[in-house]
């Protein structure tokens, strides 16, 4: 059972690393909504988090009481597969620099965000936190996964050696406003929103989707993830990572149909089986999270519809900032 925690002081200085990204920007919105009065965001255009000295200087000058680490090099299956060196090195550097600086600044509470890809490729479903390090990883994202596993181990080590009340959370696949909608580098949900939307605009009768359509994924709206992060900082203090998900998954074929409907595409969906499927299934066991009293609130159909609206209003028209983000 989770250890009861005093809730965070709403006047404490909270630092969000990666504040311009999908997750970090949602965390900033949530902190504001929950009445936090001293919030600082940092992101890569502002301070190079792969630079140890720059990170140390910035964090020791801010002296936050709480750090939320949402800073990472992220991408979909193709980007992870093509650039394992950057996904490994950049993520190791970013988290090591942040942890070193947070320790130097005597940060009491820190939340490290990992990823469900830390678990073995063939994990029991739903995947409990205890599956960590019990088997081989999925090859398309093993470099990223190893960096994130190192982050979990680092958090656990700071707790054990220095008594830091730092925690790790492992979100399932995230989506929502502020995502990257790149045609080849992004995750499946934004990639499909963009592809189906472009097909509607151009009058194309066919949309090609990667893989076989059979892999299953679980998707959490970023606003739910941000709420869960703050809930955990208020209620959770344990060396074990805690999964953040919604408790249900669907096949990529069903996801493609859902996105097509939300975008208004009525043509044919075909499959490019030369593209990798990746992990066959990633459904997280969220009983540990539920035991802290948290439940997801945004259903996938509703979340996809609002994300499509955000994409159309913000990125898609008129001359395509669609690869920004
Ligand atoms: O979202 P995605 O790239 O992430 O792909 P992963 C999920 C599934 O959707 C895979 C299929 O089976 C893809 O083959 N898919 C179909 C597509 N069409 C597309 C498309 O147009 N774009 C993309 N990207 N996928 C990533 C990891 O794995 O998930 C990261 O590589 C990270 O490390 C992230 O953990 C959450 O779930 O396969």
mmCIF file with all atom_site columns, C-alpha atoms and ligand atoms in Angstrom, residues 75-78 80 115-117 140-141 144-145 172-174 183-189 191-192 195 208-211 215 217 219 252 271 275-279 282, ligand 1:
data_model
loop_
_atom_site.group_PDB
_atom_site.id
_atom_site.type_symbol
_atom_site.label_atom_id
_atom_site.label_alt_id
_atom_site.label_comp_id
_atom_site.label_asym_id
_atom_site.label_entity_id
_atom_site.label_seq_id
_atom_site.pdbx_PDB_ins_code
_atom_site.Cartn_x
_atom_site.Cartn_y
_atom_site.Cartn_z
_atom_site.occupancy
_atom_site.B_iso_or_equiv
_atom_site.pdbx_formal_charge
_atom_site.auth_seq_id
_atom_site.auth_comp_id
_atom_site.auth_asym_id
_atom_site.auth_atom_id
_atom_site.pdbx_PDB_model_num
ATOM   1  C CA  . UNK A 1 75  ? 9.640  10.177 -30.774 1.00 0.00 ? 75  UNK A CA  1
ATOM   2  C CA  . UNK A 1 76  ? 7.610  7.421  -32.317 1.00 0.00 ? 76  UNK A CA  1
ATOM   3  C CA  . UNK A 1 77  ? 8.706  3.969  -33.357 1.00 0.00 ? 77  UNK A CA  1
ATOM   4  C CA  . UNK A 1 78  ? 10.538 5.117  -36.524 1.00 0.00 ? 78  UNK A CA  1
ATOM   5  C CA  . UNK A 1 80  ? 13.515 5.560  -31.958 1.00 0.00 ? 80  UNK A CA  1
ATOM   6  C CA  . UNK A 1 115 ? 7.749  5.307  -20.268 1.00 0.00 ? 115 UNK A CA  1
ATOM   7  C CA  . UNK A 1 116 ? 5.864  2.017  -20.509 1.00 0.00 ? 116 UNK A CA  1
ATOM   8  C CA  . UNK A 1 117 ? 8.549  0.817  -22.961 1.00 0.00 ? 117 UNK A CA  1
ATOM   9  C CA  . UNK A 1 140 ? 12.820 -0.700 -31.855 1.00 0.00 ? 140 UNK A CA  1
ATOM   10 C CA  . UNK A 1 141 ? 13.104 1.329  -28.648 1.00 0.00 ? 141 UNK A CA  1
ATOM   11 C CA  . UNK A 1 144 ? 15.339 4.833  -25.091 1.00 0.00 ? 144 UNK A CA  1
ATOM   12 C CA  . UNK A 1 145 ? 14.068 2.204  -22.668 1.00 0.00 ? 145 UNK A CA  1
ATOM   13 C CA  . UNK A 1 172 ? 1.500  4.716  -21.137 1.00 0.00 ? 172 UNK A CA  1
ATOM   14 C CA  . UNK A 1 173 ? 1.429  6.261  -24.669 1.00 0.00 ? 173 UNK A CA  1
ATOM   15 C CA  . UNK A 1 174 ? 0.451  9.931  -24.290 1.00 0.00 ? 174 UNK A CA  1
ATOM   16 C CA  . UNK A 1 183 ? 4.498  12.572 -40.585 1.00 0.00 ? 183 UNK A CA  1
ATOM   17 C CA  . UNK A 1 184 ? 7.304  10.109 -39.832 1.00 0.00 ? 184 UNK A CA  1
ATOM   18 C CA  . UNK A 1 185 ? 8.909  10.994 -36.478 1.00 0.00 ? 185 UNK A CA  1
ATOM   19 C CA  . UNK A 1 186 ? 5.866  11.303 -34.260 1.00 0.00 ? 186 UNK A CA  1
ATOM   20 C CA  . UNK A 1 187 ? 3.841  8.748  -32.322 1.00 0.00 ? 187 UNK A CA  1
ATOM   21 C CA  . UNK A 1 188 ? 0.967  6.943  -33.968 1.00 0.00 ? 188 UNK A CA  1
ATOM   22 C CA  . UNK A 1 189 ? -1.952 9.059  -32.797 1.00 0.00 ? 189 UNK A CA  1
ATOM   23 C CA  . UNK A 1 191 ? 0.712  10.888 -37.161 1.00 0.00 ? 191 UNK A CA  1
ATOM   24 C CA  . UNK A 1 192 ? -2.692 9.414  -38.028 1.00 0.00 ? 192 UNK A CA  1
ATOM   25 C CA  . UNK A 1 195 ? -2.413 11.790 -42.368 1.00 0.00 ? 195 UNK A CA  1
ATOM   26 C CA  . UNK A 1 208 ? -1.702 3.965  -45.600 1.00 0.00 ? 208 UNK A CA  1
ATOM   27 C CA  . UNK A 1 209 ? -1.101 3.042  -41.950 1.00 0.00 ? 209 UNK A CA  1
ATOM   28 C CA  . UNK A 1 210 ? 2.068  1.352  -40.705 1.00 0.00 ? 210 UNK A CA  1
ATOM   29 C CA  . UNK A 1 211 ? 2.419  -2.254 -39.647 1.00 0.00 ? 211 UNK A CA  1
ATOM   30 C CA  . UNK A 1 215 ? -0.512 -4.357 -32.021 1.00 0.00 ? 215 UNK A CA  1
ATOM   31 C CA  . UNK A 1 217 ? -1.747 0.210  -27.297 1.00 0.00 ? 217 UNK A CA  1
ATOM   32 C CA  . UNK A 1 219 ? -3.476 5.912  -24.688 1.00 0.00 ? 219 UNK A CA  1
ATOM   33 C CA  . UNK A 1 252 ? -3.950 0.032  -34.014 1.00 0.00 ? 252 UNK A CA  1
ATOM   34 C CA  . UNK A 1 271 ? -1.505 -1.422 -44.194 1.00 0.00 ? 271 UNK A CA  1
ATOM   35 C CA  . UNK A 1 275 ? 6.913  -1.017 -41.246 1.00 0.00 ? 275 UNK A CA  1
ATOM   36 C CA  . UNK A 1 276 ? 7.592  -2.486 -37.781 1.00 0.00 ? 276 UNK A CA  1
ATOM   37 C CA  . UNK A 1 277 ? 4.772  -3.301 -35.378 1.00 0.00 ? 277 UNK A CA  1
ATOM   38 C CA  . UNK A 1 278 ? 6.936  -2.890 -32.290 1.00 0.00 ? 278 UNK A CA  1
ATOM   39 C CA  . UNK A 1 279 ? 5.732  -4.340 -28.993 1.00 0.00 ? 279 UNK A CA  1
ATOM   40 C CA  . UNK A 1 282 ? 1.423  -2.579 -23.830 1.00 0.00 ? 282 UNK A CA  1
HETATM 41 O O1  . LIG B 2 .   ? 3.155  5.402  -31.404 1.00 0.00 ? 1   LIG B O1  1
HETATM 42 P P1  . LIG B 2 .   ? 4.226  4.515  -31.847 1.00 0.00 ? 1   LIG B P1  1
HETATM 43 O O2  . LIG B 2 .   ? 5.258  5.113  -32.738 1.00 0.00 ? 1   LIG B O2  1
HETATM 44 O O3  . LIG B 2 .   ? 4.852  3.936  -30.535 1.00 0.00 ? 1   LIG B O3  1
HETATM 45 O O4  . LIG B 2 .   ? 3.597  3.282  -32.674 1.00 0.00 ? 1   LIG B O4  1
HETATM 46 P P2  . LIG B 2 .   ? 5.256  2.584  -29.804 1.00 0.00 ? 1   LIG B P2  1
HETATM 47 C C1  . LIG B 2 .   ? 2.570  2.496  -32.155 1.00 0.00 ? 1   LIG B C1  1
HETATM 48 C C2  . LIG B 2 .   ? 2.082  1.505  -33.186 1.00 0.00 ? 1   LIG B C2  1
HETATM 49 O O5  . LIG B 2 .   ? 1.382  2.219  -34.219 1.00 0.00 ? 1   LIG B O5  1
HETATM 50 C C3  . LIG B 2 .   ? 3.160  0.683  -33.885 1.00 0.00 ? 1   LIG B C3  1
HETATM 51 C C4  . LIG B 2 .   ? 1.820  1.775  -35.488 1.00 0.00 ? 1   LIG B C4  1
HETATM 52 O O6  . LIG B 2 .   ? 2.696  -0.640 -34.067 1.00 0.00 ? 1   LIG B O6  1
HETATM 53 C C5  . LIG B 2 .   ? 3.280  1.372  -35.252 1.00 0.00 ? 1   LIG B C5  1
HETATM 54 O O7  . LIG B 2 .   ? 3.749  0.527  -36.280 1.00 0.00 ? 1   LIG B O7  1
HETATM 55 N N1  . LIG B 2 .   ? 1.644  2.854  -36.481 1.00 0.00 ? 1   LIG B N1  1
HETATM 56 C C6  . LIG B 2 .   ? 0.784  2.826  -37.528 1.00 0.00 ? 1   LIG B C6  1
HETATM 57 C C7  . LIG B 2 .   ? 2.305  4.029  -36.536 1.00 0.00 ? 1   LIG B C7  1
HETATM 58 N N2  . LIG B 2 .   ? 0.899  3.924  -38.267 1.00 0.00 ? 1   LIG B N2  1
HETATM 59 C C8  . LIG B 2 .   ? 1.833  4.703  -37.672 1.00 0.00 ? 1   LIG B C8  1
HETATM 60 C C9  . LIG B 2 .   ? 2.377  5.996  -37.988 1.00 0.00 ? 1   LIG B C9  1
HETATM 61 O O8  . LIG B 2 .   ? 2.043  6.640  -38.959 1.00 0.00 ? 1   LIG B O8  1
HETATM 62 N N3  . LIG B 2 .   ? 3.308  6.485  -37.107 1.00 0.00 ? 1   LIG B N3  1
HETATM 63 C C10 . LIG B 2 .   ? 3.720  5.787  -36.013 1.00 0.00 ? 1   LIG B C10 1
HETATM 64 N N4  . LIG B 2 .   ? 4.616  6.340  -35.183 1.00 0.00 ? 1   LIG B N4  1
HETATM 65 N N5  . LIG B 2 .   ? 3.238  4.559  -35.708 1.00 0.00 ? 1   LIG B N5  1
HETATM 66 C C11 . LIG B 2 .   ? 7.062  4.209  -28.931 1.00 0.00 ? 1   LIG B C11 1
HETATM 67 C C12 . LIG B 2 .   ? 8.507  4.064  -28.560 1.00 0.00 ? 1   LIG B C12 1
HETATM 68 O O9  . LIG B 2 .   ? 6.660  2.936  -29.231 1.00 0.00 ? 1   LIG B O9  1
HETATM 69 O O10 . LIG B 2 .   ? 6.232  4.606  -27.872 1.00 0.00 ? 1   LIG B O10 1
HETATM 70 C C13 . LIG B 2 .   ? 8.990  5.069  -27.614 1.00 0.00 ? 1   LIG B C13 1
HETATM 71 O O11 . LIG B 2 .   ? 9.275  3.956  -29.725 1.00 0.00 ? 1   LIG B O11 1
HETATM 72 C C14 . LIG B 2 .   ? 8.001  5.457  -26.539 1.00 0.00 ? 1   LIG B C14 1
HETATM 73 O O12 . LIG B 2 .   ? 10.145 4.582  -27.043 1.00 0.00 ? 1   LIG B O12 1
HETATM 74 C C15 . LIG B 2 .   ? 6.609  5.622  -27.063 1.00 0.00 ? 1   LIG B C15 1
HETATM 75 O O13 . LIG B 2 .   ? 8.000  4.496  -25.537 1.00 0.00 ? 1   LIG B O13 1
HETATM 76 C C16 . LIG B 2 .   ? 5.562  5.798  -25.980 1.00 0.00 ? 1   LIG B C16 1
HETATM 77 O O14 . LIG B 2 .   ? 4.251  2.389  -28.722 1.00 0.00 ? 1   LIG B O14 1
HETATM 78 O O15 . LIG B 2 .   ? 5.451  1.423  -30.701 1.00 0.00 ? 1   LIG B O15 1
#
